[in-house]
Tab-separated table of N, CA and C in Angstrom:
chain	number	residue	atom	x	y	z
A	29	MET	N	110.927	67.887	79.490
A	29	MET	CA	110.557	69.251	79.140
A	29	MET	C	109.721	69.827	80.282
A	30	LYS	N	109.972	71.062	80.600
A	30	LYS	CA	109.238	71.744	81.655
A	30	LYS	C	107.851	72.149	81.151
A	31	ARG	N	106.858	71.996	82.004
A	31	ARG	CA	105.496	72.390	81.644
A	31	ARG	C	105.392	73.915	81.646
A	32	LEU	N	104.875	74.440	80.546
A	32	LEU	CA	104.672	75.879	80.412
A	32	LEU	C	103.167	76.135	80.329
A	33	GLU	N	102.611	76.650	81.398
A	33	GLU	CA	101.161	76.864	81.462
A	33	GLU	C	100.678	77.815	80.380
A	34	SER	N	101.517	78.760	80.005
A	34	SER	CA	101.129	79.713	78.961
A	34	SER	C	100.949	79.018	77.618
A	35	VAL	N	101.735	77.982	77.349
A	35	VAL	CA	101.603	77.243	76.090
A	35	VAL	C	100.292	76.471	76.069
A	36	ILE	N	99.935	75.863	77.191
A	36	ILE	CA	98.658	75.138	77.266
A	36	ILE	C	97.503	76.111	77.041
A	37	SER	N	97.571	77.276	77.639
A	37	SER	CA	96.521	78.283	77.426
A	37	SER	C	96.428	78.690	75.965
A	38	GLU	N	97.579	78.879	75.321
A	38	GLU	CA	97.578	79.251	73.899
A	38	GLU	C	96.963	78.157	73.035
A	39	ILE	N	97.239	76.908	73.365
A	39	ILE	CA	96.670	75.786	72.615
A	39	ILE	C	95.147	75.789	72.743
A	40	LEU	N	94.647	75.941	73.956
A	40	LEU	CA	93.200	75.947	74.177
A	40	LEU	C	92.545	77.123	73.459
A	41	GLU	N	93.148	78.285	73.541
A	41	GLU	CA	92.596	79.470	72.874
A	41	GLU	C	92.606	79.300	71.353
A	42	THR	N	93.646	78.669	70.828
A	42	THR	CA	93.736	78.428	69.391
A	42	THR	C	92.634	77.478	68.937
A	43	LEU	N	92.412	76.410	69.689
A	43	LEU	CA	91.349	75.467	69.343
A	43	LEU	C	89.984	76.135	69.411
A	44	GLU	N	89.775	76.959	70.422
A	44	GLU	CA	88.483	77.628	70.576
A	44	GLU	C	88.223	78.615	69.442
A	45	SER	N	89.237	79.312	69.013
A	45	SER	CA	89.037	80.346	67.992
A	45	SER	C	89.058	79.796	66.563
A	46	SER	N	89.352	78.520	66.418
A	46	SER	CA	89.409	77.909	65.093
A	46	SER	C	88.025	77.842	64.451
A	47	ASP	N	87.993	77.932	63.129
A	47	ASP	CA	86.740	77.783	62.390
A	47	ASP	C	86.311	76.334	62.272
A	48	SER	N	87.230	75.402	62.543
A	48	SER	CA	86.890	73.988	62.473
A	48	SER	C	86.788	73.405	63.881
A	49	ALA	N	86.103	72.278	63.982
A	49	ALA	CA	85.871	71.655	65.286
A	49	ALA	C	87.125	70.999	65.856
A	50	ALA	N	88.062	70.639	64.976
A	50	ALA	CA	89.281	69.965	65.418
A	50	ALA	C	90.442	70.408	64.531
A	51	MET	N	91.645	70.282	65.061
A	51	MET	CA	92.837	70.719	64.327
A	51	MET	C	93.942	69.673	64.450
A	52	LEU	N	94.784	69.608	63.435
A	52	LEU	CA	96.008	68.821	63.506
A	52	LEU	C	97.024	69.599	64.344
A	53	ILE	N	97.944	68.880	64.971
A	53	ILE	CA	98.923	69.548	65.816
A	53	ILE	C	99.760	70.543	65.013
A	54	PHE	N	100.122	70.195	63.776
A	54	PHE	CA	100.926	71.144	63.001
A	54	PHE	C	100.123	72.402	62.670
A	55	GLU	N	98.786	72.308	62.583
A	55	GLU	CA	97.952	73.489	62.370
A	55	GLU	C	97.962	74.380	63.622
A	56	ILE	N	97.962	73.752	64.773
A	56	ILE	CA	98.051	74.512	66.035
A	56	ILE	C	99.409	75.207	66.105
A	57	GLU	N	100.461	74.470	65.760
A	57	GLU	CA	101.806	75.055	65.757
A	57	GLU	C	101.876	76.255	64.818
A	58	ALA	N	101.295	76.128	63.637
A	58	ALA	CA	101.312	77.229	62.663
A	58	ALA	C	100.527	78.424	63.173
A	59	ALA	N	99.399	78.168	63.837
A	59	ALA	CA	98.566	79.261	64.341
A	59	ALA	C	99.244	79.999	65.495
A	60	ILE	N	99.921	79.267	66.343
A	60	ILE	CA	100.584	79.880	67.498
A	60	ILE	C	101.889	80.534	67.074
A	61	GLY	N	102.604	79.884	66.165
A	61	GLY	CA	103.883	80.422	65.715
A	61	GLY	C	104.993	80.103	66.694
A	62	ASP	N	106.164	80.561	66.372
A	62	ASP	CA	107.342	80.338	67.212
A	62	ASP	C	107.421	81.476	68.215
A	63	ASP	N	106.898	81.237	69.381
A	63	ASP	CA	106.844	82.272	70.417
A	63	ASP	C	107.939	82.048	71.461
A	64	GLY	N	109.079	81.526	71.010
A	64	GLY	CA	110.171	81.289	71.940
A	64	GLY	C	110.057	79.990	72.705
A	65	ALA	N	109.032	79.190	72.415
A	65	ALA	CA	108.877	77.907	73.082
A	65	ALA	C	109.871	76.910	72.490
A	66	PRO	N	110.346	75.972	73.297
A	66	PRO	CA	111.285	74.975	72.782
A	66	PRO	C	110.670	74.134	71.665
A	67	GLU	N	111.516	73.571	70.823
A	67	GLU	CA	111.044	72.706	69.738
A	67	GLU	C	110.272	71.527	70.334
A	68	GLY	N	109.132	71.241	69.762
A	68	GLY	CA	108.298	70.141	70.229
A	68	GLY	C	107.369	70.513	71.374
A	69	ALA	N	107.413	71.781	71.803
A	69	ALA	CA	106.624	72.200	72.963
A	69	ALA	C	105.121	72.117	72.703
A	70	ILE	N	104.672	72.466	71.505
A	70	ILE	CA	103.227	72.451	71.221
A	70	ILE	C	102.702	71.021	71.278
A	71	GLU	N	103.419	70.099	70.650
A	71	GLU	CA	102.985	68.700	70.676
A	71	GLU	C	102.984	68.156	72.107
A	72	TYR	N	104.037	68.414	72.848
A	72	TYR	CA	104.146	67.952	74.230
A	72	TYR	C	103.015	68.511	75.094
A	73	HIS	N	102.778	69.808	74.987
A	73	HIS	CA	101.750	70.434	75.812
A	73	HIS	C	100.338	70.056	75.369
A	74	THR	N	100.168	69.749	74.085
A	74	THR	CA	98.876	69.228	73.629
A	74	THR	C	98.610	67.882	74.290
A	75	LYS	N	99.641	67.052	74.391
A	75	LYS	CA	99.490	65.763	75.074
A	75	LYS	C	99.174	65.954	76.555
A	76	LEU	N	99.792	66.942	77.183
A	76	LEU	CA	99.464	67.244	78.582
A	76	LEU	C	98.011	67.691	78.710
A	77	ALA	N	97.538	68.501	77.759
A	77	ALA	CA	96.149	68.956	77.781
A	77	ALA	C	95.197	67.777	77.583
A	78	ILE	N	95.600	66.806	76.778
A	78	ILE	CA	94.803	65.581	76.617
A	78	ILE	C	94.773	64.821	77.938
A	79	ASP	N	95.937	64.670	78.566
A	79	ASP	CA	96.009	63.977	79.858
A	79	ASP	C	95.099	64.625	80.894
A	80	ARG	N	95.022	65.948	80.864
A	80	ARG	CA	94.225	66.699	81.849
A	80	ARG	C	92.734	66.720	81.500
A	81	GLY	N	92.403	66.328	80.259
A	81	GLY	CA	91.000	66.301	79.851
A	81	GLY	C	90.520	67.585	79.203
A	82	PHE	N	91.437	68.534	78.941
A	82	PHE	CA	91.056	69.783	78.286
A	82	PHE	C	90.888	69.606	76.781
A	83	VAL	N	91.576	68.611	76.229
A	83	VAL	CA	91.591	68.347	74.792
A	83	VAL	C	91.392	66.850	74.598
A	84	ALA	N	90.725	66.474	73.504
A	84	ALA	CA	90.517	65.058	73.178
A	84	ALA	C	90.961	64.792	71.754
A	85	ARG	N	91.382	63.567	71.519
A	85	ARG	CA	91.720	63.158	70.154
A	85	ARG	C	90.438	62.957	69.364
A	86	ASP	N	90.485	63.352	68.107
A	86	ASP	CA	89.377	63.167	67.183
A	86	ASP	C	89.998	62.683	65.875
A	87	GLY	N	90.273	61.386	65.803
A	87	GLY	CA	91.052	60.849	64.696
A	87	GLY	C	92.481	61.330	64.827
A	88	GLU	N	93.016	61.907	63.763
A	88	GLU	CA	94.375	62.456	63.808
A	88	GLU	C	94.396	63.873	64.367
A	89	LYS	N	93.229	64.443	64.552
A	89	LYS	CA	93.127	65.817	65.045
A	89	LYS	C	92.838	65.826	66.539
A	90	VAL	N	92.874	67.020	67.131
A	90	VAL	CA	92.481	67.210	68.522
A	90	VAL	C	91.412	68.292	68.570
A	91	ARG	N	90.567	68.199	69.583
A	91	ARG	CA	89.481	69.160	69.742
A	91	ARG	C	89.378	69.550	71.214
A	92	LEU	N	88.770	70.695	71.435
A	92	LEU	CA	88.533	71.185	72.785
A	92	LEU	C	87.385	70.407	73.414
A	93	THR	N	87.510	70.028	74.667
A	93	THR	CA	86.445	69.314	75.376
A	93	THR	C	85.613	70.299	76.198
A	94	TRP	N	84.565	69.780	76.798
A	94	TRP	CA	83.734	70.594	77.691
A	94	TRP	C	84.607	71.177	78.805
A	95	ALA	N	85.476	70.334	79.370
A	95	ALA	CA	86.372	70.801	80.439
A	95	ALA	C	87.324	71.880	79.928
A	96	GLY	N	87.761	71.764	78.682
A	96	GLY	CA	88.619	72.791	78.094
A	96	GLY	C	87.900	74.117	77.939
A	97	HIS	N	86.647	74.052	77.488
A	97	HIS	CA	85.836	75.283	77.392
A	97	HIS	C	85.633	75.896	78.778
A	98	ASP	N	85.340	75.045	79.763
A	98	ASP	CA	85.154	75.540	81.127
A	98	ASP	C	86.425	76.193	81.665
A	99	ALA	N	87.569	75.596	81.370
A	99	ALA	CA	88.841	76.156	81.833
A	99	ALA	C	89.081	77.534	81.230
A	100	LEU	N	88.778	77.673	79.948
A	100	LEU	CA	88.931	78.984	79.307
A	100	LEU	C	87.952	80.000	79.888
A	101	ASP	N	86.701	79.592	80.093
A	101	ASP	CA	85.705	80.494	80.686
A	101	ASP	C	86.149	80.948	82.072
A	102	GLN	N	86.640	80.012	82.865
A	102	GLN	CA	87.074	80.353	84.218
A	102	GLN	C	88.292	81.273	84.183
A	103	SER	N	89.207	81.037	83.247
A	103	SER	CA	90.397	81.894	83.177
A	103	SER	C	90.016	83.323	82.816
A	104	ARG	N	88.976	83.471	82.024
A	104	ARG	CA	88.525	84.813	81.634
A	104	ARG	C	87.782	85.516	82.763
A	105	SER	N	87.143	84.756	83.636
A	105	SER	CA	86.368	85.362	84.714
A	105	SER	C	87.216	85.605	85.961
A	106	THR	N	88.435	85.111	85.967
A	106	THR	CA	89.325	85.289	87.105
A	106	THR	C	90.246	86.460	86.809
A	107	THR	N	90.000	87.565	87.475
A	107	THR	CA	90.771	88.771	87.173
A	107	THR	C	91.979	88.944	88.076
A	108	ASP	N	91.992	88.297	89.243
A	108	ASP	CA	93.094	88.516	90.169
A	108	ASP	C	94.164	87.441	90.079
A	109	LYS	N	94.041	86.513	89.121
A	109	LYS	CA	95.041	85.468	88.961
A	109	LYS	C	95.554	85.482	87.520
A	110	PRO	N	96.780	84.985	87.333
A	110	PRO	CA	97.286	84.881	85.958
A	110	PRO	C	96.400	83.954	85.131
A	111	LYS	N	96.346	84.225	83.838
A	111	LYS	CA	95.504	83.451	82.932
A	111	LYS	C	96.209	82.152	82.554
A	112	THR	N	96.065	81.152	83.399
A	112	THR	CA	96.657	79.860	83.103
A	112	THR	C	95.655	78.775	83.423
A	113	CYS	N	95.603	77.775	82.588
A	113	CYS	CA	94.668	76.678	82.776
A	113	CYS	C	95.117	75.742	83.876
A	114	ALA	N	96.392	75.660	84.145
A	114	ALA	CA	96.876	74.758	85.185
A	114	ALA	C	96.332	75.192	86.543
A	115	LYS	N	96.252	76.487	86.797
A	115	LYS	CA	95.710	76.956	88.071
A	115	LYS	C	94.222	76.673	88.163
A	116	LEU	N	93.555	76.597	87.038
A	116	LEU	CA	92.121	76.325	87.024
A	116	LEU	C	91.811	74.893	87.379
A	117	ALA	N	92.741	74.009	87.091
A	117	ALA	CA	92.500	72.590	87.279
A	117	ALA	C	92.516	72.182	88.744
A	118	SER	N	93.051	73.018	89.607
A	118	SER	CA	93.155	72.645	91.010
A	118	SER	C	91.860	72.808	91.770
């Protein structure tokens, strides 16, 4: 599956805006909805976000890490670049 930076950004934003500290992957999928992403894309990209350190496992749920919060903050403060977390990681 091809990496879609926009999906990773949506996952991080969904976790940040949640009322709970952690979410199940199907809760993230429900919150994001079917935005034309391939089947299984949310789960796959959540795993990529875990690999990158933006998200951590918390039992069966996942939560945003300090690095994930920093990536979102940086994406918001960068006005001349597209809002993607992958560009922030470099």
